[in-house]
Amino acid sequence: MAERGTRKESSRSGPEERQGRLRLSLSSLGADAVLVSHLPNILYLCGFSGSAGLLLVEPSKSTLFTDSRYTFQARDEVDGAGIHIAKKGLLRAVVETLKKGRARRRIAFSAAHMTVAEKQVLEAGAGPRIRWVSDQNCVEKLRAVKDAGELATMREAALLISRVFDQTLRMIKPGVAELDLAAEIEHAIKRGGGSGPSFDTIVASGPRSAWAHARPTSKPLRKSELVVLDQGAIIRGYCSDMTRTVHLGRASARVTGLYNAVLDAQQAAKDAVRPGAKAGDVDGAARAALKSCKLARYFTHSTGHGLGLEVHEMPRLGKGDETLLREGMVVTVEPGVYLEGVGGIRIEDDVVVTASGCANLTTATREFLEL
């Protein structure tokens, strides 16, 4: 069953404009169409937010394939694409559509977002007339540069998580369990208008704060400990991601020095963000600042990553990455140091690449808080 999406209102750059930019990639991909299987990409291209969907973007039309659970939702959300309600599975419906034409066709797809079993079903069903080629992350590259509407939403998400941090500071005290603090942060996100956290909130205290991606536990916070809080909020599908590190009680001169070194490294990285800069050079700026303090070996991850409909997307601010930054990209800047037995310190902000550099989206204080 095929029908047309009826969603009228247009937001941001609009699905048809986004699909039009995707169609411009067909020639360089050597493809006749793109089969989009990654749900955030489908959301970006046609507005559909369901959990089952495939989007076939052809030169003159697009079709969303979904199942009967999403009939009404698709009618309400989908813009710029026809709707095909599959009765015998999405892959089979796509295959039947592709087989209608007699000419040989090349269909671009993302191997990163399709299982081996799914690919085998498509190949067996479509037959030898269909050749499958890489989509070369073409949708992700479009998503990397945000338009004005997306940036407005991301500012909201960044401001929300900044407010949530300010509100939960009163709870950060000895005796409070990491899990309880994480729960309060996630509750505050929803109370503040967010649809939920961008990821499972990280609260890690004491020696566990040296675990870069620790999960909160029932461990109570204790005096004279570092506490790392990595949190993010989703607003209308778009993510924020912010980390702050605080200390319970008066910190030693060594810990204060470590914090200031990380803060300086973050500022050095921010200063390196500008249109045309290589992503790897931003990472290099943070590492150089920490190296001057003989702390580079304690920085064990990349400096940051792209942010948008997903909490991790293009570009990656990592060592040697040649990606050129462009105005409108939103990235995290999050250097950190992690010392076994001492703890970890990470400071993370969301920034947007501007014409002359970058601007902070997250606003919570970066001052070293001794609570």
PDB file of C-alpha atoms in Angstrom, residues 82-269:
ATOM      1  CA  GLY A  82       5.632   8.575  -0.545  1.00  0.00           C
ATOM      2  CA  ILE A  83       4.667   6.050   2.137  1.00  0.00           C
ATOM      3  CA  HIS A  84       4.660   2.305   1.467  1.00  0.00           C
ATOM      4  CA  ILE A  85       3.143   0.196   4.246  1.00  0.00           C
ATOM      5  CA  ALA A  86       4.853  -3.185   3.839  1.00  0.00           C
ATOM      6  CA  LYS A  87       2.733  -6.248   4.544  1.00  0.00           C
ATOM      7  CA  LYS A  88       5.475  -8.875   4.265  1.00  0.00           C
ATOM      8  CA  GLY A  89       8.564  -7.140   5.580  1.00  0.00           C
ATOM      9  CA  LEU A  90      10.431  -3.984   4.662  1.00  0.00           C
ATOM     10  CA  LEU A  91      13.284  -5.668   2.818  1.00  0.00           C
ATOM     11  CA  ARG A  92      10.913  -7.669   0.656  1.00  0.00           C
ATOM     12  CA  ALA A  93       8.947  -4.525  -0.167  1.00  0.00           C
ATOM     13  CA  VAL A  94      12.142  -2.732  -1.213  1.00  0.00           C
ATOM     14  CA  VAL A  95      13.199  -5.698  -3.355  1.00  0.00           C
ATOM     15  CA  GLU A  96       9.835  -5.804  -5.117  1.00  0.00           C
ATOM     16  CA  THR A  97      10.095  -2.086  -5.860  1.00  0.00           C
ATOM     17  CA  LEU A  98      13.613  -2.400  -7.245  1.00  0.00           C
ATOM     18  CA  LYS A  99      12.655  -5.352  -9.446  1.00  0.00           C
ATOM     19  CA  LYS A 100       9.920  -3.399 -11.229  1.00  0.00           C
ATOM     20  CA  GLY A 101      12.416  -1.711 -13.502  1.00  0.00           C
ATOM     21  CA  ARG A 102      14.112  -3.708 -16.250  1.00  0.00           C
ATOM     22  CA  ALA A 103      17.316  -1.678 -16.462  1.00  0.00           C
ATOM     23  CA  ARG A 104      20.423  -2.461 -14.480  1.00  0.00           C
ATOM     24  CA  ARG A 105      20.735  -0.166 -11.489  1.00  0.00           C
ATOM     25  CA  ARG A 106      23.345   0.759  -8.899  1.00  0.00           C
ATOM     26  CA  ILE A 107      21.987   1.331  -5.395  1.00  0.00           C
ATOM     27  CA  ALA A 108      24.107   3.052  -2.760  1.00  0.00           C
ATOM     28  CA  PHE A 109      23.769   1.761   0.796  1.00  0.00           C
ATOM     29  CA  SER A 110      25.573   2.019   4.133  1.00  0.00           C
ATOM     30  CA  ALA A 111      27.360  -1.174   5.167  1.00  0.00           C
ATOM     31  CA  ALA A 112      27.779   0.334   8.638  1.00  0.00           C
ATOM     32  CA  HIS A 113      24.013   0.378   9.125  1.00  0.00           C
ATOM     33  CA  MET A 114      22.941  -2.911   7.560  1.00  0.00           C
ATOM     34  CA  THR A 115      23.555  -6.428   8.841  1.00  0.00           C
ATOM     35  CA  VAL A 116      25.132  -9.127   6.704  1.00  0.00           C
ATOM     36  CA  ALA A 117      21.835 -11.020   6.807  1.00  0.00           C
ATOM     37  CA  GLU A 118      19.881  -7.975   5.583  1.00  0.00           C
ATOM     38  CA  LYS A 119      22.321  -7.413   2.738  1.00  0.00           C
ATOM     39  CA  GLN A 120      22.028 -11.059   1.716  1.00  0.00           C
ATOM     40  CA  VAL A 121      18.227 -10.758   1.572  1.00  0.00           C
ATOM     41  CA  LEU A 122      18.494  -7.692  -0.671  1.00  0.00           C
ATOM     42  CA  GLU A 123      21.072  -9.270  -2.978  1.00  0.00           C
ATOM     43  CA  ALA A 124      19.185 -12.553  -3.301  1.00  0.00           C
ATOM     44  CA  GLY A 125      15.847 -10.862  -3.868  1.00  0.00           C
ATOM     45  CA  ALA A 126      16.922  -8.090  -6.231  1.00  0.00           C
ATOM     46  CA  GLY A 127      19.098 -10.341  -8.359  1.00  0.00           C
ATOM     47  CA  PRO A 128      22.111  -9.566 -10.583  1.00  0.00           C
ATOM     48  CA  ARG A 129      20.567  -6.511 -12.279  1.00  0.00           C
ATOM     49  CA  ILE A 130      21.030  -4.555  -9.042  1.00  0.00           C
ATOM     50  CA  ARG A 131      24.566  -3.668  -8.026  1.00  0.00           C
ATOM     51  CA  TRP A 132      25.193  -2.438  -4.492  1.00  0.00           C
ATOM     52  CA  VAL A 133      27.750   0.339  -3.918  1.00  0.00           C
ATOM     53  CA  SER A 134      28.927   2.275  -0.877  1.00  0.00           C
ATOM     54  CA  ASP A 135      27.077   5.465   0.020  1.00  0.00           C
ATOM     55  CA  GLN A 136      30.354   6.899   1.385  1.00  0.00           C
ATOM     56  CA  ASN A 137      28.557   8.394   4.395  1.00  0.00           C
ATOM     57  CA  CYS A 138      26.809  10.850   2.084  1.00  0.00           C
ATOM     58  CA  VAL A 139      23.912  11.576   4.466  1.00  0.00           C
ATOM     59  CA  GLU A 140      26.187  11.897   7.489  1.00  0.00           C
ATOM     60  CA  LYS A 141      28.247  14.472   5.573  1.00  0.00           C
ATOM     61  CA  LEU A 142      25.109  16.511   4.921  1.00  0.00           C
ATOM     62  CA  ARG A 143      24.105  16.267   8.561  1.00  0.00           C
ATOM     63  CA  ALA A 144      27.502  17.490   9.773  1.00  0.00           C
ATOM     64  CA  VAL A 145      26.706  21.107   8.813  1.00  0.00           C
ATOM     65  CA  LYS A 146      23.678  22.399  10.680  1.00  0.00           C
ATOM     66  CA  ASP A 147      21.214  24.926   9.328  1.00  0.00           C
ATOM     67  CA  ALA A 148      19.759  27.817  11.328  1.00  0.00           C
ATOM     68  CA  GLY A 149      16.786  25.821  12.591  1.00  0.00           C
ATOM     69  CA  GLU A 150      18.963  22.964  13.778  1.00  0.00           C
ATOM     70  CA  LEU A 151      21.338  25.346  15.521  1.00  0.00           C
ATOM     71  CA  ALA A 152      18.454  27.040  17.339  1.00  0.00           C
ATOM     72  CA  THR A 153      17.280  23.668  18.651  1.00  0.00           C
ATOM     73  CA  MET A 154      20.806  22.667  19.653  1.00  0.00           C
ATOM     74  CA  ARG A 155      21.203  25.915  21.583  1.00  0.00           C
ATOM     75  CA  GLU A 156      18.046  25.017  23.491  1.00  0.00           C
ATOM     76  CA  ALA A 157      19.408  21.564  24.289  1.00  0.00           C
ATOM     77  CA  ALA A 158      22.731  23.034  25.418  1.00  0.00           C
ATOM     78  CA  LEU A 159      21.071  25.652  27.595  1.00  0.00           C
ATOM     79  CA  LEU A 160      18.826  22.997  29.131  1.00  0.00           C
ATOM     80  CA  ILE A 161      21.705  20.750  30.194  1.00  0.00           C
ATOM     81  CA  SER A 162      23.569  23.799  31.505  1.00  0.00           C
ATOM     82  CA  ARG A 163      20.575  24.702  33.684  1.00  0.00           C
ATOM     83  CA  VAL A 164      20.218  21.111  34.849  1.00  0.00           C
ATOM     84  CA  PHE A 165      23.826  21.095  36.023  1.00  0.00           C
ATOM     85  CA  ASP A 166      23.278  24.331  37.929  1.00  0.00           C
ATOM     86  CA  GLN A 167      20.143  22.907  39.547  1.00  0.00           C
ATOM     87  CA  THR A 168      21.757  19.650  40.632  1.00  0.00           C
ATOM     88  CA  LEU A 169      24.829  21.236  42.226  1.00  0.00           C
ATOM     89  CA  ARG A 170      22.968  21.345  45.538  1.00  0.00           C
ATOM     90  CA  MET A 171      22.727  17.549  45.513  1.00  0.00           C
ATOM     91  CA  ILE A 172      26.447  16.959  45.023  1.00  0.00           C
ATOM     92  CA  LYS A 173      27.548  16.277  48.580  1.00  0.00           C
ATOM     93  CA  PRO A 174      28.990  13.459  50.666  1.00  0.00           C
ATOM     94  CA  GLY A 175      26.636  10.525  51.175  1.00  0.00           C
ATOM     95  CA  VAL A 176      24.656  10.901  47.938  1.00  0.00           C
ATOM     96  CA  ALA A 177      24.910   7.811  45.720  1.00  0.00           C
ATOM     97  CA  GLU A 178      26.189   8.183  42.155  1.00  0.00           C
ATOM     98  CA  LEU A 179      23.018   6.489  40.894  1.00  0.00           C
ATOM     99  CA  ASP A 180      20.769   8.884  42.807  1.00  0.00           C
ATOM    100  CA  LEU A 181      22.581  11.892  41.365  1.00  0.00           C
ATOM    101  CA  ALA A 182      22.350  10.464  37.841  1.00  0.00           C
ATOM    102  CA  ALA A 183      18.621   9.852  38.314  1.00  0.00           C
ATOM    103  CA  GLU A 184      18.101  13.417  39.493  1.00  0.00           C
ATOM    104  CA  ILE A 185      19.911  14.770  36.427  1.00  0.00           C
ATOM    105  CA  GLU A 186      17.778  12.701  34.050  1.00  0.00           C
ATOM    106  CA  HIS A 187      14.571  13.640  35.891  1.00  0.00           C
ATOM    107  CA  ALA A 188      15.523  17.322  35.698  1.00  0.00           C
ATOM    108  CA  ILE A 189      16.068  17.011  31.943  1.00  0.00           C
ATOM    109  CA  LYS A 190      12.476  15.859  31.474  1.00  0.00           C
ATOM    110  CA  ARG A 191      11.103  18.408  33.929  1.00  0.00           C
ATOM    111  CA  GLY A 192      12.911  21.060  31.918  1.00  0.00           C
ATOM    112  CA  GLY A 193      11.261  20.063  28.631  1.00  0.00           C
ATOM    113  CA  GLY A 194      13.748  17.570  27.228  1.00  0.00           C
ATOM    114  CA  SER A 195      12.558  14.245  25.859  1.00  0.00           C
ATOM    115  CA  GLY A 196      15.313  12.453  27.755  1.00  0.00           C
ATOM    116  CA  PRO A 197      19.067  12.174  28.176  1.00  0.00           C
ATOM    117  CA  SER A 198      21.330  12.031  25.117  1.00  0.00           C
ATOM    118  CA  PHE A 199      23.022   8.967  26.670  1.00  0.00           C
ATOM    119  CA  ASP A 200      23.174   7.184  30.015  1.00  0.00           C
ATOM    120  CA  THR A 201      24.337   9.885  32.419  1.00  0.00           C
ATOM    121  CA  ILE A 202      27.830   9.410  33.826  1.00  0.00           C
ATOM    122  CA  VAL A 203      28.485  10.168  37.487  1.00  0.00           C
ATOM    123  CA  ALA A 204      31.845   8.845  38.661  1.00  0.00           C
ATOM    124  CA  SER A 205      33.527   9.768  41.940  1.00  0.00           C
ATOM    125  CA  GLY A 206      36.845   9.173  43.653  1.00  0.00           C
ATOM    126  CA  PRO A 207      39.182   6.714  41.945  1.00  0.00           C
ATOM    127  CA  ARG A 208      36.323   5.724  39.595  1.00  0.00           C
ATOM    128  CA  SER A 209      36.393   9.202  38.081  1.00  0.00           C
ATOM    129  CA  ALA A 210      39.537   8.030  36.259  1.00  0.00           C
ATOM    130  CA  TRP A 211      37.290   5.690  34.244  1.00  0.00           C
ATOM    131  CA  ALA A 212      36.504   7.843  31.221  1.00  0.00           C
ATOM    132  CA  HIS A 213      33.132   6.156  30.612  1.00  0.00           C
ATOM    133  CA  ALA A 214      32.222   4.896  34.054  1.00  0.00           C
ATOM    134  CA  ARG A 215      28.660   3.904  34.823  1.00  0.00           C
ATOM    135  CA  PRO A 216      27.136   5.303  38.013  1.00  0.00           C
ATOM    136  CA  THR A 217      26.895   2.859  40.913  1.00  0.00           C
ATOM    137  CA  SER A 218      25.490   2.794  44.426  1.00  0.00           C
ATOM    138  CA  LYS A 219      28.822   4.144  45.686  1.00  0.00           C
ATOM    139  CA  PRO A 220      28.254   7.212  47.885  1.00  0.00           C
ATOM    140  CA  LEU A 221      30.142  10.417  47.179  1.00  0.00           C
ATOM    141  CA  ARG A 222      32.821  11.118  49.753  1.00  0.00           C
ATOM    142  CA  LYS A 223      34.677  14.174  50.961  1.00  0.00           C
ATOM    143  CA  SER A 224      37.980  15.009  49.249  1.00  0.00           C
ATOM    144  CA  GLU A 225      36.948  13.260  46.015  1.00  0.00           C
ATOM    145  CA  LEU A 226      36.699  14.381  42.423  1.00  0.00           C
ATOM    146  CA  VAL A 227      33.283  13.889  40.805  1.00  0.00           C
ATOM    147  CA  VAL A 228      32.918  13.753  37.007  1.00  0.00           C
ATOM    148  CA  LEU A 229      29.431  14.448  35.621  1.00  0.00           C
ATOM    149  CA  ASP A 230      28.899  13.798  31.897  1.00  0.00           C
ATOM    150  CA  GLN A 231      25.337  14.618  30.878  1.00  0.00           C
ATOM    151  CA  GLY A 232      23.286  15.570  27.843  1.00  0.00           C
ATOM    152  CA  ALA A 233      19.700  16.457  26.946  1.00  0.00           C
ATOM    153  CA  ILE A 234      17.600  15.830  23.847  1.00  0.00           C
ATOM    154  CA  ILE A 235      15.250  18.503  22.525  1.00  0.00           C
ATOM    155  CA  ARG A 236      13.184  17.720  19.415  1.00  0.00           C
ATOM    156  CA  GLY A 237      15.637  14.989  18.479  1.00  0.00           C
ATOM    157  CA  TYR A 238      18.834  17.037  18.864  1.00  0.00           C
ATOM    158  CA  CYS A 239      21.457  16.256  21.514  1.00  0.00           C
ATOM    159  CA  SER A 240      23.651  18.218  23.866  1.00  0.00           C
ATOM    160  CA  ASP A 241      26.682  16.792  25.682  1.00  0.00           C
ATOM    161  CA  MET A 242      28.472  18.501  28.568  1.00  0.00           C
ATOM    162  CA  THR A 243      30.943  17.369  31.216  1.00  0.00           C
ATOM    163  CA  ARG A 244      31.915  19.136  34.397  1.00  0.00           C
ATOM    164  CA  THR A 245      34.251  18.002  37.177  1.00  0.00           C
ATOM    165  CA  VAL A 246      33.858  19.190  40.764  1.00  0.00           C
ATOM    166  CA  HIS A 247      35.626  18.439  44.043  1.00  0.00           C
ATOM    167  CA  LEU A 248      34.024  17.692  47.388  1.00  0.00           C
ATOM    168  CA  GLY A 249      35.802  19.870  49.904  1.00  0.00           C
ATOM    169  CA  ARG A 250      39.046  21.775  49.528  1.00  0.00           C
ATOM    170  CA  ALA A 251      41.202  20.361  46.731  1.00  0.00           C
ATOM    171  CA  SER A 252      44.945  19.860  46.988  1.00  0.00           C
ATOM    172  CA  ALA A 253      47.330  22.057  45.023  1.00  0.00           C
ATOM    173  CA  ARG A 254      48.061  19.067  42.769  1.00  0.00           C
ATOM    174  CA  VAL A 255      44.402  18.473  41.892  1.00  0.00           C
ATOM    175  CA  THR A 256      43.829  22.195  41.335  1.00  0.00           C
ATOM    176  CA  GLY A 257      46.827  22.243  39.014  1.00  0.00           C
ATOM    177  CA  LEU A 258      45.476  19.284  37.066  1.00  0.00           C
ATOM    178  CA  TYR A 259      42.119  21.011  36.643  1.00  0.00           C
ATOM    179  CA  ASN A 260      43.699  24.231  35.410  1.00  0.00           C
ATOM    180  CA  ALA A 261      45.848  22.276  32.934  1.00  0.00           C
ATOM    181  CA  VAL A 262      42.740  20.603  31.459  1.00  0.00           C
ATOM    182  CA  LEU A 263      40.923  23.945  31.292  1.00  0.00           C
ATOM    183  CA  ASP A 264      43.883  25.492  29.463  1.00  0.00           C
ATOM    184  CA  ALA A 265      43.941  22.530  27.052  1.00  0.00           C
ATOM    185  CA  GLN A 266      40.250  22.973  26.353  1.00  0.00           C
ATOM    186  CA  GLN A 267      40.739  26.660  25.600  1.00  0.00           C
ATOM    187  CA  ALA A 268      43.678  25.883  23.319  1.00  0.00           C
ATOM    188  CA  ALA A 269      41.471  23.447  21.393  1.00  0.00           C
TER     189      ALA A 269
END
